[in-house]
Coordinates of C-alpha atoms and ligand atoms in Angstrom, one line a residue:
M1 CA 32.9 13.7 -71.6
P2 CA 33.3 17.1 -73.1
K3 CA 34.7 19.8 -70.9
P4 CA 31.5 21.9 -70.2
L5 CA 29.6 18.8 -69.3
Q6 CA 32.4 17.7 -67.0
T7 CA 32.2 21.0 -65.1
L8 CA 28.4 20.7 -65.0
F9 CA 28.8 17.2 -63.6
A10 CA 31.2 18.3 -60.9
L11 CA 29.0 21.3 -60.1
S12 CA 25.9 19.1 -59.7
I13 CA 27.7 16.8 -57.3
V14 CA 28.6 19.8 -55.2
I15 CA 25.0 21.0 -55.2
L16 CA 23.7 17.6 -54.5
I17 CA 25.9 17.1 -51.5
T18 CA 25.4 20.5 -50.0
T19 CA 21.7 20.5 -50.5
C20 CA 21.2 17.1 -49.0
Y21 CA 23.6 17.7 -46.2
A22 CA 22.2 21.1 -45.3
D23 CA 18.7 19.7 -45.5
N24 CA 19.3 17.0 -43.0
N25 CA 21.0 19.3 -40.5
S26 CA 18.8 22.3 -40.8
S27 CA 17.5 23.8 -37.6
N28 CA 19.5 21.5 -35.3
T29 CA 19.6 24.2 -32.7
S30 CA 15.8 24.0 -32.4
S31 CA 13.9 24.4 -29.2
T32 CA 13.6 20.7 -28.5
T33 CA 17.4 20.3 -28.5
T34 CA 17.8 23.1 -25.9
L35 CA 14.8 21.9 -24.0
C36 CA 16.2 18.5 -23.6
A37 CA 19.9 19.5 -23.2
P38 CA 21.9 17.2 -21.0
S39 CA 21.9 18.1 -17.3
H40 CA 23.2 16.7 -14.1
C41 CA 22.4 16.1 -10.5
G42 CA 25.4 16.0 -8.1
N43 CA 27.9 13.9 -9.9
I44 CA 25.3 12.1 -12.0
S45 CA 25.0 13.1 -15.6
I46 CA 21.4 13.0 -16.8
H47 CA 20.6 12.7 -20.5
Y48 CA 18.5 10.6 -22.8
P49 CA 16.8 8.2 -22.1
F50 CA 16.8 9.8 -18.6
W51 CA 15.5 13.3 -17.9
L52 CA 15.3 15.6 -15.0
R53 CA 11.7 16.3 -13.9
S54 CA 12.5 19.9 -12.7
Q55 CA 14.1 20.9 -16.0
H56 CA 12.9 18.7 -18.8
T57 CA 9.5 17.3 -19.9
E58 CA 8.4 13.7 -20.7
F59 CA 9.2 14.7 -24.2
C60 CA 12.8 14.2 -23.4
G61 CA 13.0 10.6 -22.6
Y62 CA 11.3 7.4 -21.4
P63 CA 8.4 8.3 -19.1
D64 CA 9.6 6.0 -16.3
F65 CA 13.1 7.5 -16.4
G66 CA 12.2 10.9 -15.1
L67 CA 14.5 11.7 -12.2
E68 CA 14.1 14.1 -9.3
C69 CA 17.1 15.9 -7.9
S70 CA 17.2 16.6 -4.2
E71 CA 20.2 18.0 -2.4
G72 CA 22.5 16.8 -5.1
K73 CA 21.1 13.3 -5.2
A74 CA 19.2 11.8 -8.1
I75 CA 16.0 10.0 -7.3
I76 CA 13.9 7.5 -9.3
N77 CA 10.4 6.3 -8.5
L78 CA 9.8 2.7 -9.2
P79 CA 6.4 1.0 -8.6
S80 CA 7.7 -0.7 -5.4
D81 CA 9.7 2.1 -3.9
T82 CA 11.9 5.2 -4.3
Y83 CA 15.6 4.9 -4.8
Y84 CA 18.7 7.0 -5.1
V85 CA 20.4 6.7 -8.4
T86 CA 24.1 6.6 -7.6
D87 CA 25.4 5.8 -11.1
I88 CA 24.1 5.8 -14.6
N89 CA 26.4 4.0 -17.1
Y90 CA 25.3 5.0 -20.6
E91 CA 27.8 2.6 -22.2
T92 CA 26.7 -0.6 -20.4
H93 CA 23.1 0.7 -20.2
S94 CA 22.9 0.2 -16.5
I95 CA 22.0 2.1 -13.3
T96 CA 22.9 1.6 -9.7
L97 CA 20.1 2.2 -7.2
V98 CA 20.1 2.4 -3.4
D99 CA 17.0 2.1 -1.3
I100 CA 16.4 5.6 0.3
D101 CA 14.8 4.2 3.4
I102 CA 17.8 2.2 4.6
L103 CA 20.6 4.7 3.9
N104 CA 20.7 6.1 7.4
Q105 CA 20.0 2.9 9.3
Q106 CA 22.8 1.3 11.2
C107 CA 21.2 -2.2 10.8
P108 CA 19.2 -1.7 7.5
R109 CA 15.8 -3.2 7.4
A110 CA 14.3 -3.4 3.9
R111 CA 10.6 -2.9 3.8
H112 CA 9.9 -3.9 0.2
N113 CA 10.8 -6.5 -2.4
V114 CA 12.0 -4.8 -5.5
S115 CA 9.4 -5.4 -8.1
L116 CA 9.9 -4.6 -11.7
T117 CA 6.8 -4.7 -13.7
N118 CA 7.0 -5.8 -17.4
N119 CA 6.0 -2.4 -18.7
I120 CA 9.1 -0.7 -17.3
P121 CA 12.1 -1.3 -19.5
L122 CA 14.4 -2.3 -16.6
S123 CA 15.7 -5.7 -15.6
F124 CA 18.0 -7.1 -12.9
S125 CA 21.7 -7.2 -13.9
S126 CA 23.9 -10.3 -13.9
L127 CA 26.0 -8.4 -11.3
D128 CA 23.2 -8.8 -8.7
L129 CA 22.6 -11.2 -5.9
N130 CA 19.4 -11.7 -4.0
L131 CA 19.4 -11.8 -0.2
S132 CA 16.4 -13.4 1.5
F133 CA 15.5 -11.9 4.9
Y134 CA 13.2 -13.5 7.4
F135 CA 12.1 -11.1 10.2
N136 CA 10.9 -11.9 13.7
C137 CA 10.7 -15.7 13.4
S138 CA 9.3 -17.5 16.4
S139 CA 11.1 -20.8 15.5
K140 CA 14.8 -21.1 15.6
Y141 CA 16.6 -22.2 12.5
P142 CA 17.3 -25.9 13.3
S143 CA 20.9 -25.9 12.1
S144 CA 23.5 -24.4 14.5
S145 CA 25.5 -23.4 11.4
V146 CA 23.0 -20.6 10.8
D147 CA 23.3 -17.7 13.1
P148 CA 20.5 -15.2 13.6
I149 CA 21.1 -11.5 12.9
G150 CA 22.4 -10.0 16.1
C151 CA 21.7 -6.3 15.4
W152 CA 17.9 -6.9 15.2
K153 CA 17.7 -8.8 18.4
I154 CA 15.3 -7.1 20.9
S155 CA 16.1 -8.1 24.4
G156 CA 13.2 -9.9 26.1
D157 CA 11.8 -11.0 22.7
N158 CA 12.6 -14.6 21.8
R159 CA 12.1 -14.1 18.1
E160 CA 15.1 -14.1 15.7
S161 CA 15.7 -12.8 12.2
Y162 CA 17.8 -14.5 9.5
V163 CA 19.4 -13.7 6.2
F164 CA 20.4 -16.1 3.5
V165 CA 21.6 -15.8 -0.1
A166 CA 18.3 -16.4 -1.8
G167 CA 17.9 -20.1 -2.5
D168 CA 20.3 -21.1 0.2
E169 CA 17.8 -21.3 3.0
G170 CA 17.3 -25.0 2.5
D171 CA 13.8 -26.3 2.6
L172 CA 12.8 -23.9 5.4
G173 CA 10.9 -20.8 4.6
S174 CA 8.8 -18.3 6.6
D175 CA 6.1 -20.9 7.1
D176 CA 8.3 -23.3 8.9
L177 CA 10.2 -20.6 10.8
H178 CA 7.0 -18.7 11.6
C179 CA 8.3 -15.4 10.6
E180 CA 6.5 -12.1 10.6
E181 CA 7.8 -11.1 7.2
H182 CA 10.0 -12.3 4.3
V183 CA 11.7 -9.7 2.1
V184 CA 14.0 -10.3 -0.8
V185 CA 16.7 -7.6 -1.2
T186 CA 18.9 -7.3 -4.2
V187 CA 22.6 -6.3 -3.8
K188 CA 25.7 -6.4 -5.8
D189 CA 27.3 -9.9 -5.8
D190 CA 30.8 -8.6 -5.3
E191 CA 29.8 -6.6 -2.2
I192 CA 29.0 -9.7 -0.3
D193 CA 31.7 -11.9 1.3
I194 CA 29.6 -15.0 2.0
G195 CA 32.2 -17.1 3.8
G196 CA 33.2 -16.6 7.4
G197 CA 30.1 -14.8 8.7
G198 CA 30.6 -12.2 6.0
L199 CA 26.9 -12.2 5.2
I200 CA 25.6 -11.4 8.7
N201 CA 28.2 -8.6 9.2
G202 CA 28.2 -7.4 5.7
F203 CA 24.7 -7.1 4.4
G204 CA 24.2 -3.6 5.7
D205 CA 27.2 -2.2 3.8
A206 CA 26.2 -4.2 0.8
M207 CA 22.7 -2.8 0.8
K208 CA 24.0 0.8 1.1
K209 CA 26.1 0.1 -2.1
G210 CA 22.9 -0.7 -3.9
F211 CA 22.2 -2.9 -6.9
V212 CA 22.3 -2.7 -10.6
L213 CA 19.5 -2.7 -13.2
D214 CA 20.0 -2.8 -16.9
W215 CA 17.7 -0.8 -19.1
R216 CA 16.6 -1.9 -22.5
R217 CA 15.1 0.0 -25.4
A218 CA 11.5 0.7 -24.8
A219 CA 9.3 -1.3 -27.2
D220 CA 7.6 1.8 -28.5
C221 CA 10.9 3.4 -29.2
A222 CA 12.8 0.9 -31.3
Q223 CA 11.8 2.3 -34.7
C224 CA 12.6 5.8 -33.6
E225 CA 16.0 5.1 -32.0
V226 CA 17.1 2.9 -34.9
S227 CA 16.4 5.8 -37.2
G228 CA 18.6 8.0 -35.1
G229 CA 15.9 9.9 -33.3
Y230 CA 15.2 10.5 -29.6
C231 CA 12.1 8.9 -28.2
G232 CA 9.9 10.8 -25.9
Y233 CA 6.4 10.7 -24.5
D234 CA 3.6 13.1 -25.5
Q235 CA 1.3 13.8 -22.5
N236 CA -1.4 15.1 -24.9
T237 CA -1.7 12.1 -27.2
K238 CA -0.5 9.6 -24.5
Q239 CA 1.8 8.1 -27.0
S240 CA 5.5 8.0 -27.7
T241 CA 6.9 10.5 -30.1
C242 CA 10.1 10.7 -32.0
I243 CA 12.3 13.8 -32.2
C244 CA 14.6 13.8 -35.2
G245 CA 18.0 15.4 -35.6
N246 CA 16.5 18.4 -37.4
G247 CA 14.3 19.1 -34.4
S248 CA 11.1 18.0 -35.9
V249 CA 8.7 15.7 -34.1
V250 CA 7.4 12.6 -36.0
A251 CA 5.2 9.7 -34.8
K252 CA 7.6 6.8 -35.3
S253 CA 10.7 7.0 -37.3
C254 CA 13.1 9.7 -38.8
T255 CA 14.2 7.5 -41.7
K256 CA 11.2 8.2 -43.9
G257 CA 11.8 11.4 -45.7
T258 CA 15.5 11.7 -44.8
L259 CA 16.0 12.4 -48.4
S260 CA 13.9 15.5 -48.3
F261 CA 12.0 17.0 -51.1
T262 CA 14.7 19.5 -52.2
C263 CA 17.3 16.9 -52.0
L264 CA 15.2 14.5 -54.2
K265 CA 14.7 17.3 -56.8
V266 CA 18.4 17.8 -57.1
F267 CA 18.9 14.0 -57.3
R268 CA 16.5 13.9 -60.2
L269 CA 18.2 16.7 -62.0
F270 CA 21.5 15.0 -61.5
F271 CA 20.4 11.8 -63.1
Y272 CA 18.8 13.8 -65.9
F273 CA 22.2 15.3 -66.7
L274 CA 23.9 11.9 -66.5
Q275 CA 21.4 10.4 -69.1
S276 CA 21.7 13.3 -71.5
Ligands
NAG301 C1 28.8 10.1 -6.8 O1 29.1 10.5 -5.5 C2 28.6 9.5 -4.5 C3 28.9 10.1 -3.1 O2 28.9 11.4 -3.1 C4 29.4 8.2 -4.8 O3 28.9 7.2 -3.9 C5 29.1 7.8 -6.2 O4 29.9 6.6 -6.4 C6 29.5 8.8 -7.2 N1 29.1 8.4 -8.5 C7 29.9 8.6 -9.5 C8 29.3 8.1 -10.8 O5 31.0 9.1 -9.5
NAG302 C1 16.4 -11.7 -7.7 O1 15.0 -11.6 -7.6 C2 14.3 -11.1 -8.7 C3 12.8 -10.9 -8.3 O2 12.3 -12.1 -7.9 C4 14.5 -12.0 -9.9 O3 13.9 -11.5 -11.0 C5 16.0 -12.0 -10.2 O4 16.3 -12.8 -11.3 C6 16.8 -12.5 -9.0 N1 18.2 -12.3 -9.2 C7 19.1 -13.3 -8.9 C8 20.5 -13.0 -9.2 O5 18.7 -14.4 -8.5
NAG303 C1 10.0 -7.4 15.2 O1 8.8 -7.0 15.9 C2 8.9 -5.8 16.7 C3 7.6 -5.6 17.4 O2 6.9 -6.7 17.6 C4 9.3 -4.7 15.9 O3 9.5 -3.5 16.7 C5 10.6 -5.0 15.1 O4 10.9 -3.9 14.3 C6 10.5 -6.2 14.3 N1 11.8 -6.6 13.8 C7 12.1 -6.6 12.5 C8 13.5 -6.8 12.1 O5 11.2 -6.4 11.7
NAG304 C1 8.9 -10.9 -1.2 O1 9.0 -12.0 -2.2 C2 9.0 -13.2 -1.6 C3 9.3 -14.3 -2.6 O2 10.1 -13.8 -3.6 C4 7.7 -13.5 -0.9 O3 7.6 -14.7 -0.3 C5 7.4 -12.4 0.1 O4 6.1 -12.5 0.7 C6 7.5 -11.0 -0.5 N1 7.5 -10.0 0.6 C7 6.8 -8.9 0.5 C8 6.9 -8.0 1.7 O5 6.1 -8.6 -0.4
NAG305 C1 13.0 16.7 -40.4 O1 13.1 15.4 -40.6 C2 11.9 14.6 -40.7 C3 12.2 13.2 -40.9 O2 13.3 13.0 -41.5 C4 11.0 15.2 -41.8 O3 9.8 14.5 -41.9 C5 10.8 16.7 -41.6 O4 10.1 17.2 -42.6 C6 12.1 17.4 -41.4 N1 11.8 18.8 -41.0 C7 12.4 19.8 -41.4 C8 12.0 21.1 -40.8 O5 13.4 19.7 -42.2

């Protein structure tokens, strides 16, 4: 290669790199970036795909993952109930939830089964264990090896309440025991010491430690996240949107058009020089 052409070659590489680089990073301090800036509630750090209802908009994360912050405690609303969020682990993609109702109860009485509907991208973790509670049963459990829960005993009322690790209650259920209610509560497996009466004495503390849910990529968001964007929800169109690194909002994916127009023009010029 003759010397002038060599210089031109090197120059065009520099131009190519700077143009394309600058193009992809332009306006990265745009309003969406500041609007969705990471926040926190108490000691919980809140950022994508979670967002803080008082500060962010549904634009900033998954619609179901909007948290409230009350007196330094993060709160999430699930279809079944409202829970404190005591931990968000962005590496393992998991959250720890505690039933708000039971936190101040000495002998916690869960009112709801946790139900996760399919359209919420949350699922039970492998760290969990289900406890099966039977409340106010008018029949006694036939085996003497199963003790009723003492702290719910009302004097003068013959009915008893029982707790089992879900699946361990034998063939008996609320029908046979004639119980008022059956509620399944999820706790962390390692918080329950099942042997030696640990379950009856320990379920209250275990419930206060909460349970773990894993989150997965929302179906609508896969294309966007894979392309490096942040997936939000647009109240107006009622559809998910994709916020790209340059701050612009696209429908699905940031990949298309990553090599922007100016960048492409320089590319073409570059190859034109190579050929000549
Ligand atoms: C945050 O603080 C609460 C109690 O104030 C504690 O139970 C929880 O484990 C803490 N979470 C983290 C992530 O440090
Ligand atoms: C606990 O119960 C829920 C809801 O029925 C279920 O989806 C989950 O797999 C159960 N977890 C365990 C550890 O059995
Ligand atoms: C059992 O029933 C009584 C009233 O009949 C109620 O006050 C009590 O809370 C019930 N116990 C449980 C554990 O649900
Ligand atoms: C909770 O789930 C169990 C079965 O998993 C069911 O038998 C029970 O009726 C449910 N309880 C409530 C209060 O919905
Ligand atoms: C930002 O990137 C997207 C996708 O890569 C592109 O469609 C859009 O034109 C870019 N906007 C700006 C202002 O560079």
